[in-house]
Amino acid sequence: MATRLVQINMKARDDSALGGFWAEALGWGVSSEGPGVTNLEPEGFVYPDPVAVCLDLIASPEPKTVKNRVHVDLATTSAAHQAEVVTRLKDLGATLADVGQGDVPWTVMADPEGNEFCVLDPRPLYRDTGPIAAVVVDCADPRAMARFWGKAMDWTLHEVTDHNAVLRSAKGIGPYLQFRRTPDVKTVWNRVHLDVRPYPGDDPEAEAARLRTLGATAIDLGHSDVPWTVLADPEGNEFCLLAPG
């Protein structure tokens, strides 16, 4: 049994407006599975496919109060392309952001609701990822996170150090998943979190039990009628185990 990363879940005060920004930013299509939910995926995409990690925006009145512990890095192909992307995103409503990054070759920005993201300098590693180069998770111990997530999912571990751990789909396509060491301490529920999905035919209860034996903890939201299970990884980052599919 195993899971795979299929989408990023982002809370939004206005899911439709923020979804419109990210659709333009990524060049993706927009749909909705119901009120208060905006779904983004590449045009012509057949879900789920590791060639892309989709984005679901969920309406929530809760304000953003701290730096997100999960963000996306956007890929570029040249210095000129990086500058062009930054300018285009500013025109769409993004702003430059300072998270203490100092003098770095990438550009830190925030979307119209303040969610941080990076426009990377061109790097050969990300030449074939699509618009999202990596989904980045702040953590205290990348090695421990690599042990958990490397067993939780069937993605391949590409790098692990005291400061960084990197995984990617075993098919070698789509964005990377990166766990980056940071001194920041988790204090609130993550506004952006990962959604993972077991494969067709897998037993979701057995998969949830397996993840708990790996170090996940169950989170009871009081909703027994939803087709997903909310868990937290060993550092307390919430994630959803979706129905097999």
PDB file of N, CA, C and O in Angstrom, residues 43-121:
ATOM      1  N   GLU A  43      -4.853  22.275 -18.356  1.00  0.00           N
ATOM      2  CA  GLU A  43      -5.818  21.991 -19.416  1.00  0.00           C
ATOM      3  C   GLU A  43      -5.559  20.593 -19.987  1.00  0.00           C
ATOM      4  O   GLU A  43      -4.415  20.207 -20.233  1.00  0.00           O
ATOM      5  N   GLY A  44      -6.632  19.819 -20.145  1.00  0.00           N
ATOM      6  CA  GLY A  44      -6.496  18.473 -20.691  1.00  0.00           C
ATOM      7  C   GLY A  44      -5.976  17.447 -19.718  1.00  0.00           C
ATOM      8  O   GLY A  44      -5.735  16.294 -20.097  1.00  0.00           O
ATOM      9  N   PHE A  45      -5.826  17.820 -18.463  1.00  0.00           N
ATOM     10  CA  PHE A  45      -5.282  16.927 -17.439  1.00  0.00           C
ATOM     11  C   PHE A  45      -6.303  15.859 -17.067  1.00  0.00           C
ATOM     12  O   PHE A  45      -7.493  16.133 -16.949  1.00  0.00           O
ATOM     13  N   VAL A  46      -5.842  14.636 -16.891  1.00  0.00           N
ATOM     14  CA  VAL A  46      -6.701  13.543 -16.428  1.00  0.00           C
ATOM     15  C   VAL A  46      -6.270  13.183 -15.003  1.00  0.00           C
ATOM     16  O   VAL A  46      -5.209  12.609 -14.781  1.00  0.00           O
ATOM     17  N   TYR A  47      -7.091  13.552 -14.041  1.00  0.00           N
ATOM     18  CA  TYR A  47      -6.768  13.386 -12.618  1.00  0.00           C
ATOM     19  C   TYR A  47      -6.933  11.931 -12.185  1.00  0.00           C
ATOM     20  O   TYR A  47      -7.896  11.285 -12.590  1.00  0.00           O
ATOM     21  N   PRO A  48      -6.061  11.427 -11.302  1.00  0.00           N
ATOM     22  CA  PRO A  48      -4.796  12.016 -10.882  1.00  0.00           C
ATOM     23  C   PRO A  48      -3.653  11.541 -11.773  1.00  0.00           C
ATOM     24  O   PRO A  48      -3.689  10.431 -12.302  1.00  0.00           O
ATOM     25  N   ASP A  49      -2.650  12.369 -11.927  1.00  0.00           N
ATOM     26  CA  ASP A  49      -1.489  12.047 -12.743  1.00  0.00           C
ATOM     27  C   ASP A  49      -0.304  12.787 -12.134  1.00  0.00           C
ATOM     28  O   ASP A  49      -0.401  13.998 -11.883  1.00  0.00           O
ATOM     29  N   PRO A  50       0.809  12.098 -11.894  1.00  0.00           N
ATOM     30  CA  PRO A  50       1.948  12.768 -11.245  1.00  0.00           C
ATOM     31  C   PRO A  50       2.597  13.861 -12.073  1.00  0.00           C
ATOM     32  O   PRO A  50       3.476  14.566 -11.577  1.00  0.00           O
ATOM     33  N   VAL A  51       2.168  14.034 -13.320  1.00  0.00           N
ATOM     34  CA  VAL A  51       2.717  15.110 -14.129  1.00  0.00           C
ATOM     35  C   VAL A  51       2.398  16.472 -13.527  1.00  0.00           C
ATOM     36  O   VAL A  51       3.074  17.466 -13.809  1.00  0.00           O
ATOM     37  N   ALA A  52       1.390  16.523 -12.647  1.00  0.00           N
ATOM     38  CA  ALA A  52       1.037  17.780 -11.981  1.00  0.00           C
ATOM     39  C   ALA A  52       0.473  17.500 -10.601  1.00  0.00           C
ATOM     40  O   ALA A  52      -0.160  16.462 -10.372  1.00  0.00           O
ATOM     41  N   VAL A  53       0.699  18.414  -9.677  1.00  0.00           N
ATOM     42  CA  VAL A  53       0.036  18.427  -8.376  1.00  0.00           C
ATOM     43  C   VAL A  53      -0.978  19.556  -8.438  1.00  0.00           C
ATOM     44  O   VAL A  53      -0.618  20.726  -8.597  1.00  0.00           O
ATOM     45  N   CYS A  54      -2.252  19.201  -8.374  1.00  0.00           N
ATOM     46  CA  CYS A  54      -3.324  20.169  -8.574  1.00  0.00           C
ATOM     47  C   CYS A  54      -3.470  21.092  -7.365  1.00  0.00           C
ATOM     48  O   CYS A  54      -2.819  20.902  -6.336  1.00  0.00           O
ATOM     49  N   LEU A  55      -4.336  22.085  -7.505  1.00  0.00           N
ATOM     50  CA  LEU A  55      -4.538  23.069  -6.440  1.00  0.00           C
ATOM     51  C   LEU A  55      -6.031  23.216  -6.175  1.00  0.00           C
ATOM     52  O   LEU A  55      -6.804  23.505  -7.082  1.00  0.00           O
ATOM     53  N   ASP A  56      -6.424  22.981  -4.928  1.00  0.00           N
ATOM     54  CA  ASP A  56      -7.805  23.182  -4.495  1.00  0.00           C
ATOM     55  C   ASP A  56      -7.843  24.357  -3.534  1.00  0.00           C
ATOM     56  O   ASP A  56      -7.104  24.380  -2.536  1.00  0.00           O
ATOM     57  N   LEU A  57      -8.697  25.340  -3.817  1.00  0.00           N
ATOM     58  CA  LEU A  57      -8.875  26.488  -2.933  1.00  0.00           C
ATOM     59  C   LEU A  57     -10.218  26.353  -2.238  1.00  0.00           C
ATOM     60  O   LEU A  57     -11.246  26.172  -2.892  1.00  0.00           O
ATOM     61  N   ILE A  58     -10.179  26.438  -0.904  1.00  0.00           N
ATOM     62  CA  ILE A  58     -11.361  26.201  -0.080  1.00  0.00           C
ATOM     63  C   ILE A  58     -11.695  27.476   0.698  1.00  0.00           C
ATOM     64  O   ILE A  58     -10.836  28.012   1.413  1.00  0.00           O
ATOM     65  N   ALA A  59     -12.926  27.953   0.557  1.00  0.00           N
ATOM     66  CA  ALA A  59     -13.335  29.183   1.237  1.00  0.00           C
ATOM     67  C   ALA A  59     -13.255  29.009   2.747  1.00  0.00           C
ATOM     68  O   ALA A  59     -13.722  28.011   3.304  1.00  0.00           O
ATOM     69  N   SER A  60     -12.647  29.996   3.416  1.00  0.00           N
ATOM     70  CA  SER A  60     -12.520  29.977   4.873  1.00  0.00           C
ATOM     71  C   SER A  60     -12.459  31.415   5.375  1.00  0.00           C
ATOM     72  O   SER A  60     -11.711  32.232   4.828  1.00  0.00           O
ATOM     73  N   PRO A  61     -13.219  31.745   6.416  1.00  0.00           N
ATOM     74  CA  PRO A  61     -13.189  33.116   6.934  1.00  0.00           C
ATOM     75  C   PRO A  61     -11.974  33.398   7.812  1.00  0.00           C
ATOM     76  O   PRO A  61     -11.728  34.550   8.181  1.00  0.00           O
ATOM     77  N   GLU A  62     -11.227  32.367   8.147  1.00  0.00           N
ATOM     78  CA  GLU A  62     -10.099  32.557   9.066  1.00  0.00           C
ATOM     79  C   GLU A  62      -9.015  33.401   8.411  1.00  0.00           C
ATOM     80  O   GLU A  62      -8.615  33.149   7.272  1.00  0.00           O
ATOM     81  N   PRO A  63      -8.490  34.398   9.121  1.00  0.00           N
ATOM     82  CA  PRO A  63      -7.455  35.255   8.541  1.00  0.00           C
ATOM     83  C   PRO A  63      -6.085  34.573   8.552  1.00  0.00           C
ATOM     84  O   PRO A  63      -5.820  33.698   9.382  1.00  0.00           O
ATOM     85  N   LYS A  64      -5.250  34.967   7.631  1.00  0.00           N
ATOM     86  CA  LYS A  64      -3.864  34.510   7.632  1.00  0.00           C
ATOM     87  C   LYS A  64      -3.089  35.341   8.646  1.00  0.00           C
ATOM     88  O   LYS A  64      -3.090  36.570   8.575  1.00  0.00           O
ATOM     89  N   THR A  65      -2.416  34.682   9.575  1.00  0.00           N
ATOM     90  CA  THR A  65      -1.742  35.413  10.655  1.00  0.00           C
ATOM     91  C   THR A  65      -0.241  35.180  10.703  1.00  0.00           C
ATOM     92  O   THR A  65       0.475  35.977  11.310  1.00  0.00           O
ATOM     93  N   VAL A  66       0.246  34.105  10.091  1.00  0.00           N
ATOM     94  CA  VAL A  66       1.674  33.793  10.134  1.00  0.00           C
ATOM     95  C   VAL A  66       2.127  33.333   8.755  1.00  0.00           C
ATOM     96  O   VAL A  66       1.315  33.033   7.884  1.00  0.00           O
ATOM     97  N   LYS A  67       3.439  33.281   8.557  1.00  0.00           N
ATOM     98  CA  LYS A  67       4.002  32.769   7.312  1.00  0.00           C
ATOM     99  C   LYS A  67       3.562  31.321   7.120  1.00  0.00           C
ATOM    100  O   LYS A  67       3.607  30.521   8.053  1.00  0.00           O
ATOM    101  N   ASN A  68       3.138  30.988   5.910  1.00  0.00           N
ATOM    102  CA  ASN A  68       2.737  29.613   5.624  1.00  0.00           C
ATOM    103  C   ASN A  68       3.935  28.672   5.737  1.00  0.00           C
ATOM    104  O   ASN A  68       5.044  29.015   5.348  1.00  0.00           O
ATOM    105  N   ARG A  69       3.676  27.465   6.211  1.00  0.00           N
ATOM    106  CA  ARG A  69       4.730  26.456   6.287  1.00  0.00           C
ATOM    107  C   ARG A  69       4.804  25.615   5.018  1.00  0.00           C
ATOM    108  O   ARG A  69       5.709  24.801   4.863  1.00  0.00           O
ATOM    109  N   VAL A  70       3.839  25.788   4.131  1.00  0.00           N
ATOM    110  CA  VAL A  70       3.846  25.101   2.832  1.00  0.00           C
ATOM    111  C   VAL A  70       3.677  26.153   1.741  1.00  0.00           C
ATOM    112  O   VAL A  70       2.782  27.001   1.833  1.00  0.00           O
ATOM    113  N   HIS A  71       4.553  26.114   0.735  1.00  0.00           N
ATOM    114  CA  HIS A  71       4.422  27.047  -0.372  1.00  0.00           C
ATOM    115  C   HIS A  71       4.896  26.376  -1.653  1.00  0.00           C
ATOM    116  O   HIS A  71       5.471  25.288  -1.618  1.00  0.00           O
ATOM    117  N   VAL A  72       4.645  27.040  -2.774  1.00  0.00           N
ATOM    118  CA  VAL A  72       5.111  26.508  -4.055  1.00  0.00           C
ATOM    119  C   VAL A  72       6.251  27.373  -4.582  1.00  0.00           C
ATOM    120  O   VAL A  72       6.308  28.577  -4.336  1.00  0.00           O
ATOM    121  N   ASP A  73       7.166  26.716  -5.280  1.00  0.00           N
ATOM    122  CA  ASP A  73       8.218  27.378  -6.036  1.00  0.00           C
ATOM    123  C   ASP A  73       7.867  27.265  -7.513  1.00  0.00           C
ATOM    124  O   ASP A  73       7.565  26.164  -7.999  1.00  0.00           O
ATOM    125  N   LEU A  74       7.901  28.372  -8.224  1.00  0.00           N
ATOM    126  CA  LEU A  74       7.588  28.379  -9.650  1.00  0.00           C
ATOM    127  C   LEU A  74       8.877  28.300 -10.462  1.00  0.00           C
ATOM    128  O   LEU A  74       9.875  28.948 -10.136  1.00  0.00           O
ATOM    129  N   ALA A  75       8.854  27.531 -11.536  1.00  0.00           N
ATOM    130  CA  ALA A  75      10.029  27.320 -12.376  1.00  0.00           C
ATOM    131  C   ALA A  75      10.132  28.405 -13.442  1.00  0.00           C
ATOM    132  O   ALA A  75       9.124  28.922 -13.931  1.00  0.00           O
ATOM    133  N   THR A  76      11.370  28.739 -13.810  1.00  0.00           N
ATOM    134  CA  THR A  76      11.615  29.623 -14.940  1.00  0.00           C
ATOM    135  C   THR A  76      12.736  29.031 -15.784  1.00  0.00           C
ATOM    136  O   THR A  76      13.493  28.183 -15.323  1.00  0.00           O
ATOM    137  N   THR A  77      12.852  29.503 -17.011  1.00  0.00           N
ATOM    138  CA  THR A  77      13.805  28.910 -17.947  1.00  0.00           C
ATOM    139  C   THR A  77      15.022  29.786 -18.221  1.00  0.00           C
ATOM    140  O   THR A  77      15.995  29.324 -18.813  1.00  0.00           O
ATOM    141  N   SER A  78      14.964  31.058 -17.812  1.00  0.00           N
ATOM    142  CA  SER A  78      16.078  31.971 -18.033  1.00  0.00           C
ATOM    143  C   SER A  78      15.900  33.170 -17.118  1.00  0.00           C
ATOM    144  O   SER A  78      14.825  33.370 -16.534  1.00  0.00           O
ATOM    145  N   ALA A  79      16.955  33.987 -17.005  1.00  0.00           N
ATOM    146  CA  ALA A  79      16.846  35.195 -16.193  1.00  0.00           C
ATOM    147  C   ALA A  79      15.770  36.123 -16.747  1.00  0.00           C
ATOM    148  O   ALA A  79      15.005  36.738 -15.988  1.00  0.00           O
ATOM    149  N   ALA A  80      15.704  36.210 -18.070  1.00  0.00           N
ATOM    150  CA  ALA A  80      14.684  37.057 -18.685  1.00  0.00           C
ATOM    151  C   ALA A  80      13.284  36.523 -18.394  1.00  0.00           C
ATOM    152  O   ALA A  80      12.359  37.301 -18.125  1.00  0.00           O
ATOM    153  N   HIS A  81      13.128  35.194 -18.441  1.00  0.00           N
ATOM    154  CA  HIS A  81      11.829  34.595 -18.149  1.00  0.00           C
ATOM    155  C   HIS A  81      11.442  34.832 -16.697  1.00  0.00           C
ATOM    156  O   HIS A  81      10.280  35.132 -16.381  1.00  0.00           O
ATOM    157  N   GLN A  82      12.407  34.714 -15.784  1.00  0.00           N
ATOM    158  CA  GLN A  82      12.135  34.973 -14.374  1.00  0.00           C
ATOM    159  C   GLN A  82      11.621  36.396 -14.176  1.00  0.00           C
ATOM    160  O   GLN A  82      10.614  36.616 -13.489  1.00  0.00           O
ATOM    161  N   ALA A  83      12.302  37.367 -14.796  1.00  0.00           N
ATOM    162  CA  ALA A  83      11.877  38.761 -14.681  1.00  0.00           C
ATOM    163  C   ALA A  83      10.492  38.962 -15.287  1.00  0.00           C
ATOM    164  O   ALA A  83       9.648  39.693 -14.737  1.00  0.00           O
ATOM    165  N   GLU A  84      10.238  38.290 -16.396  1.00  0.00           N
ATOM    166  CA  GLU A  84       8.936  38.397 -17.067  1.00  0.00           C
ATOM    167  C   GLU A  84       7.828  37.831 -16.182  1.00  0.00           C
ATOM    168  O   GLU A  84       6.739  38.422 -16.070  1.00  0.00           O
ATOM    169  N   VAL A  85       8.095  36.676 -15.539  1.00  0.00           N
ATOM    170  CA  VAL A  85       7.093  36.056 -14.664  1.00  0.00           C
ATOM    171  C   VAL A  85       6.801  36.959 -13.473  1.00  0.00           C
ATOM    172  O   VAL A  85       5.636  37.166 -13.097  1.00  0.00           O
ATOM    173  N   VAL A  86       7.836  37.517 -12.858  1.00  0.00           N
ATOM    174  CA  VAL A  86       7.639  38.403 -11.709  1.00  0.00           C
ATOM    175  C   VAL A  86       6.784  39.608 -12.107  1.00  0.00           C
ATOM    176  O   VAL A  86       5.833  39.970 -11.399  1.00  0.00           O
ATOM    177  N   THR A  87       7.081  40.208 -13.231  1.00  0.00           N
ATOM    178  CA  THR A  87       6.306  41.361 -13.692  1.00  0.00           C
ATOM    179  C   THR A  87       4.858  40.975 -13.974  1.00  0.00           C
ATOM    180  O   THR A  87       3.918  41.692 -13.595  1.00  0.00           O
ATOM    181  N   ARG A  88       4.669  39.842 -14.624  1.00  0.00           N
ATOM    182  CA  ARG A  88       3.304  39.395 -14.955  1.00  0.00           C
ATOM    183  C   ARG A  88       2.505  39.123 -13.685  1.00  0.00           C
ATOM    184  O   ARG A  88       1.317  39.483 -13.595  1.00  0.00           O
ATOM    185  N   LEU A  89       3.139  38.502 -12.679  1.00  0.00           N
ATOM    186  CA  LEU A  89       2.432  38.190 -11.440  1.00  0.00           C
ATOM    187  C   LEU A  89       2.111  39.455 -10.649  1.00  0.00           C
ATOM    188  O   LEU A  89       1.058  39.540 -10.003  1.00  0.00           O
ATOM    189  N   LYS A  90       2.988  40.434 -10.708  1.00  0.00           N
ATOM    190  CA  LYS A  90       2.670  41.725 -10.077  1.00  0.00           C
ATOM    191  C   LYS A  90       1.433  42.330 -10.728  1.00  0.00           C
ATOM    192  O   LYS A  90       0.549  42.852 -10.045  1.00  0.00           O
ATOM    193  N   ASP A  91       1.363  42.244 -12.044  1.00  0.00           N
ATOM    194  CA  ASP A  91       0.209  42.787 -12.761  1.00  0.00           C
ATOM    195  C   ASP A  91      -1.081  42.058 -12.384  1.00  0.00           C
ATOM    196  O   ASP A  91      -2.177  42.634 -12.460  1.00  0.00           O
ATOM    197  N   LEU A  92      -0.946  40.784 -11.992  1.00  0.00           N
ATOM    198  CA  LEU A  92      -2.114  40.001 -11.591  1.00  0.00           C
ATOM    199  C   LEU A  92      -2.526  40.257 -10.136  1.00  0.00           C
ATOM    200  O   LEU A  92      -3.585  39.795  -9.706  1.00  0.00           O
ATOM    201  N   GLY A  93      -1.678  40.945  -9.378  1.00  0.00           N
ATOM    202  CA  GLY A  93      -2.030  41.261  -7.996  1.00  0.00           C
ATOM    203  C   GLY A  93      -1.074  40.743  -6.946  1.00  0.00           C
ATOM    204  O   GLY A  93      -1.302  40.954  -5.748  1.00  0.00           O
ATOM    205  N   ALA A  94       0.004  40.063  -7.350  1.00  0.00           N
ATOM    206  CA  ALA A  94       0.999  39.597  -6.392  1.00  0.00           C
ATOM    207  C   ALA A  94       1.894  40.756  -5.965  1.00  0.00           C
ATOM    208  O   ALA A  94       1.999  41.771  -6.650  1.00  0.00           O
ATOM    209  N   THR A  95       2.532  40.592  -4.826  1.00  0.00           N
ATOM    210  CA  THR A  95       3.455  41.603  -4.310  1.00  0.00           C
ATOM    211  C   THR A  95       4.767  40.934  -3.929  1.00  0.00           C
ATOM    212  O   THR A  95       4.816  39.728  -3.675  1.00  0.00           O
ATOM    213  N   LEU A  96       5.834  41.724  -3.876  1.00  0.00           N
ATOM    214  CA  LEU A  96       7.103  41.212  -3.373  1.00  0.00           C
ATOM    215  C   LEU A  96       6.974  41.001  -1.867  1.00  0.00           C
ATOM    216  O   LEU A  96       6.275  41.742  -1.177  1.00  0.00           O
ATOM    217  N   ALA A  97       7.653  39.992  -1.348  1.00  0.00           N
ATOM    218  CA  ALA A  97       7.555  39.649   0.076  1.00  0.00           C
ATOM    219  C   ALA A  97       8.937  39.487   0.674  1.00  0.00           C
ATOM    220  O   ALA A  97       9.870  39.038  -0.003  1.00  0.00           O
ATOM    221  N   ASP A  98       9.065  39.840   1.932  1.00  0.00           N
ATOM    222  CA  ASP A  98      10.316  39.679   2.668  1.00  0.00           C
ATOM    223  C   ASP A  98      10.071  38.716   3.815  1.00  0.00           C
ATOM    224  O   ASP A  98       9.344  39.026   4.761  1.00  0.00           O
ATOM    225  N   VAL A  99      10.662  37.523   3.712  1.00  0.00           N
ATOM    226  CA  VAL A  99      10.550  36.532   4.771  1.00  0.00           C
ATOM    227  C   VAL A  99      11.923  36.290   5.401  1.00  0.00           C
ATOM    228  O   VAL A  99      12.172  35.245   5.981  1.00  0.00           O
ATOM    229  N   GLY A 100      12.786  37.291   5.260  1.00  0.00           N
ATOM    230  CA  GLY A 100      14.130  37.175   5.784  1.00  0.00           C
ATOM    231  C   GLY A 100      15.080  36.457   4.861  1.00  0.00           C
ATOM    232  O   GLY A 100      16.134  35.979   5.298  1.00  0.00           O
ATOM    233  N   GLN A 101      14.758  36.406   3.577  1.00  0.00           N
ATOM    234  CA  GLN A 101      15.561  35.624   2.640  1.00  0.00           C
ATOM    235  C   GLN A 101      16.906  36.265   2.308  1.00  0.00           C
ATOM    236  O   GLN A 101      17.828  35.581   1.847  1.00  0.00           O
ATOM    237  N   GLY A 102      17.026  37.583   2.505  1.00  0.00           N
ATOM    238  CA  GLY A 102      18.287  38.242   2.194  1.00  0.00           C
ATOM    239  C   GLY A 102      18.523  38.323   0.689  1.00  0.00           C
ATOM    240  O   GLY A 102      17.586  38.352  -0.110  1.00  0.00           O
ATOM    241  N   ASP A 103      19.804  38.325   0.310  1.00  0.00           N
ATOM    242  CA  ASP A 103      20.190  38.450  -1.095  1.00  0.00           C
ATOM    243  C   ASP A 103      20.239  37.064  -1.724  1.00  0.00           C
ATOM    244  O   ASP A 103      21.204  36.324  -1.543  1.00  0.00           O
ATOM    245  N   VAL A 104      19.189  36.706  -2.433  1.00  0.00           N
ATOM    246  CA  VAL A 104      19.085  35.368  -3.027  1.00  0.00           C
ATOM    247  C   VAL A 104      18.719  35.509  -4.499  1.00  0.00           C
ATOM    248  O   VAL A 104      18.171  36.536  -4.917  1.00  0.00           O
ATOM    249  N   PRO A 105      19.004  34.495  -5.315  1.00  0.00           N
ATOM    250  CA  PRO A 105      18.722  34.602  -6.751  1.00  0.00           C
ATOM    251  C   PRO A 105      17.264  34.352  -7.119  1.00  0.00           C
ATOM    252  O   PRO A 105      16.899  34.500  -8.285  1.00  0.00           O
ATOM    253  N   TRP A 106      16.450  33.954  -6.180  1.00  0.00           N
ATOM    254  CA  TRP A 106      15.031  33.768  -6.469  1.00  0.00           C
ATOM    255  C   TRP A 106      14.250  34.958  -5.903  1.00  0.00           C
ATOM    256  O   TRP A 106      14.750  35.723  -5.068  1.00  0.00           O
ATOM    257  N   THR A 107      13.009  35.093  -6.345  1.00  0.00           N
ATOM    258  CA  THR A 107      12.171  36.211  -5.917  1.00  0.00           C
ATOM    259  C   THR A 107      11.038  35.680  -5.054  1.00  0.00           C
ATOM    260  O   THR A 107      10.290  34.795  -5.479  1.00  0.00           O
ATOM    261  N   VAL A 108      10.930  36.209  -3.843  1.00  0.00           N
ATOM    262  CA  VAL A 108       9.857  35.813  -2.934  1.00  0.00           C
ATOM    263  C   VAL A 108       8.682  36.767  -3.136  1.00  0.00           C
ATOM    264  O   VAL A 108       8.843  37.991  -3.127  1.00  0.00           O
ATOM    265  N   MET A 109       7.514  36.196  -3.335  1.00  0.00           N
ATOM    266  CA  MET A 109       6.316  36.983  -3.575  1.00  0.00           C
ATOM    267  C   MET A 109       5.178  36.496  -2.689  1.00  0.00           C
ATOM    268  O   MET A 109       5.301  35.460  -2.013  1.00  0.00           O
ATOM    269  N   ALA A 110       4.089  37.236  -2.695  1.00  0.00           N
ATOM    270  CA  ALA A 110       2.870  36.825  -2.003  1.00  0.00           C
ATOM    271  C   ALA A 110       1.702  37.025  -2.948  1.00  0.00           C
ATOM    272  O   ALA A 110       1.653  38.008  -3.695  1.00  0.00           O
ATOM    273  N   ASP A 111       0.770  36.074  -2.924  1.00  0.00           N
ATOM    274  CA  ASP A 111      -0.410  36.197  -3.773  1.00  0.00           C
ATOM    275  C   ASP A 111      -1.364  37.246  -3.180  1.00  0.00           C
ATOM    276  O   ASP A 111      -1.074  37.835  -2.133  1.00  0.00           O
ATOM    277  N   PRO A 112      -2.500  37.536  -3.814  1.00  0.00           N
ATOM    278  CA  PRO A 112      -3.380  38.604  -3.325  1.00  0.00           C
ATOM    279  C   PRO A 112      -3.921  38.392  -1.911  1.00  0.00           C
ATOM    280  O   PRO A 112      -4.409  39.351  -1.303  1.00  0.00           O
ATOM    281  N   GLU A 113      -3.850  37.173  -1.373  1.00  0.00           N
ATOM    282  CA  GLU A 113      -4.275  36.945   0.011  1.00  0.00           C
ATOM    283  C   GLU A 113      -3.083  36.754   0.944  1.00  0.00           C
ATOM    284  O   GLU A 113      -3.258  36.355   2.097  1.00  0.00           O
ATOM    285  N   GLY A 114      -1.882  37.036   0.445  1.00  0.00           N
ATOM    286  CA  GLY A 114      -0.711  37.005   1.311  1.00  0.00           C
ATOM    287  C   GLY A 114       0.019  35.687   1.389  1.00  0.00           C
ATOM    288  O   GLY A 114       0.976  35.557   2.163  1.00  0.00           O
ATOM    289  N   ASN A 115      -0.392  34.693   0.611  1.00  0.00           N
ATOM    290  CA  ASN A 115       0.298  33.400   0.630  1.00  0.00           C
ATOM    291  C   ASN A 115       1.641  33.504  -0.087  1.00  0.00           C
ATOM    292  O   ASN A 115       1.690  33.863  -1.270  1.00  0.00           O
ATOM    293  N   GLU A 116       2.704  33.160   0.620  1.00  0.00           N
ATOM    294  CA  GLU A 116       4.041  33.289   0.059  1.00  0.00           C
ATOM    295  C   GLU A 116       4.305  32.227  -1.010  1.00  0.00           C
ATOM    296  O   GLU A 116       3.811  31.111  -0.924  1.00  0.00           O
ATOM    297  N   PHE A 117       5.100  32.609  -2.007  1.00  0.00           N
ATOM    298  CA  PHE A 117       5.587  31.654  -2.995  1.00  0.00           C
ATOM    299  C   PHE A 117       6.874  32.221  -3.580  1.00  0.00           C
ATOM    300  O   PHE A 117       7.213  33.398  -3.352  1.00  0.00           O
ATOM    301  N   CYS A 118       7.625  31.407  -4.300  1.00  0.00           N
ATOM    302  CA  CYS A 118       8.893  31.855  -4.873  1.00  0.00           C
ATOM    303  C   CYS A 118       8.884  31.682  -6.387  1.00  0.00           C
ATOM    304  O   CYS A 118       8.366  30.682  -6.895  1.00  0.00           O
ATOM    305  N   VAL A 119       9.461  32.658  -7.063  1.00  0.00           N
ATOM    306  CA  VAL A 119       9.749  32.531  -8.490  1.00  0.00           C
ATOM    307  C   VAL A 119      11.238  32.245  -8.587  1.00  0.00           C
ATOM    308  O   VAL A 119      12.070  33.113  -8.310  1.00  0.00           O
ATOM    309  N   LEU A 120      11.579  31.014  -8.931  1.00  0.00           N
ATOM    310  CA  LEU A 120      12.966  30.581  -8.889  1.00  0.00           C
ATOM    311  C   LEU A 120      13.779  31.131 -10.051  1.00  0.00           C
ATOM    312  O   LEU A 120      13.251  31.390 -11.137  1.00  0.00           O
ATOM    313  N   ASP A 121      15.068  31.261  -9.802  1.00  0.00           N
ATOM    314  CA  ASP A 121      16.019  31.474 -10.880  1.00  0.00           C
ATOM    315  C   ASP A 121      16.073  30.189 -11.711  1.00  0.00           C
ATOM    316  O   ASP A 121      15.730  29.105 -11.218  1.00  0.00           O
TER     317      ASP A 121
END
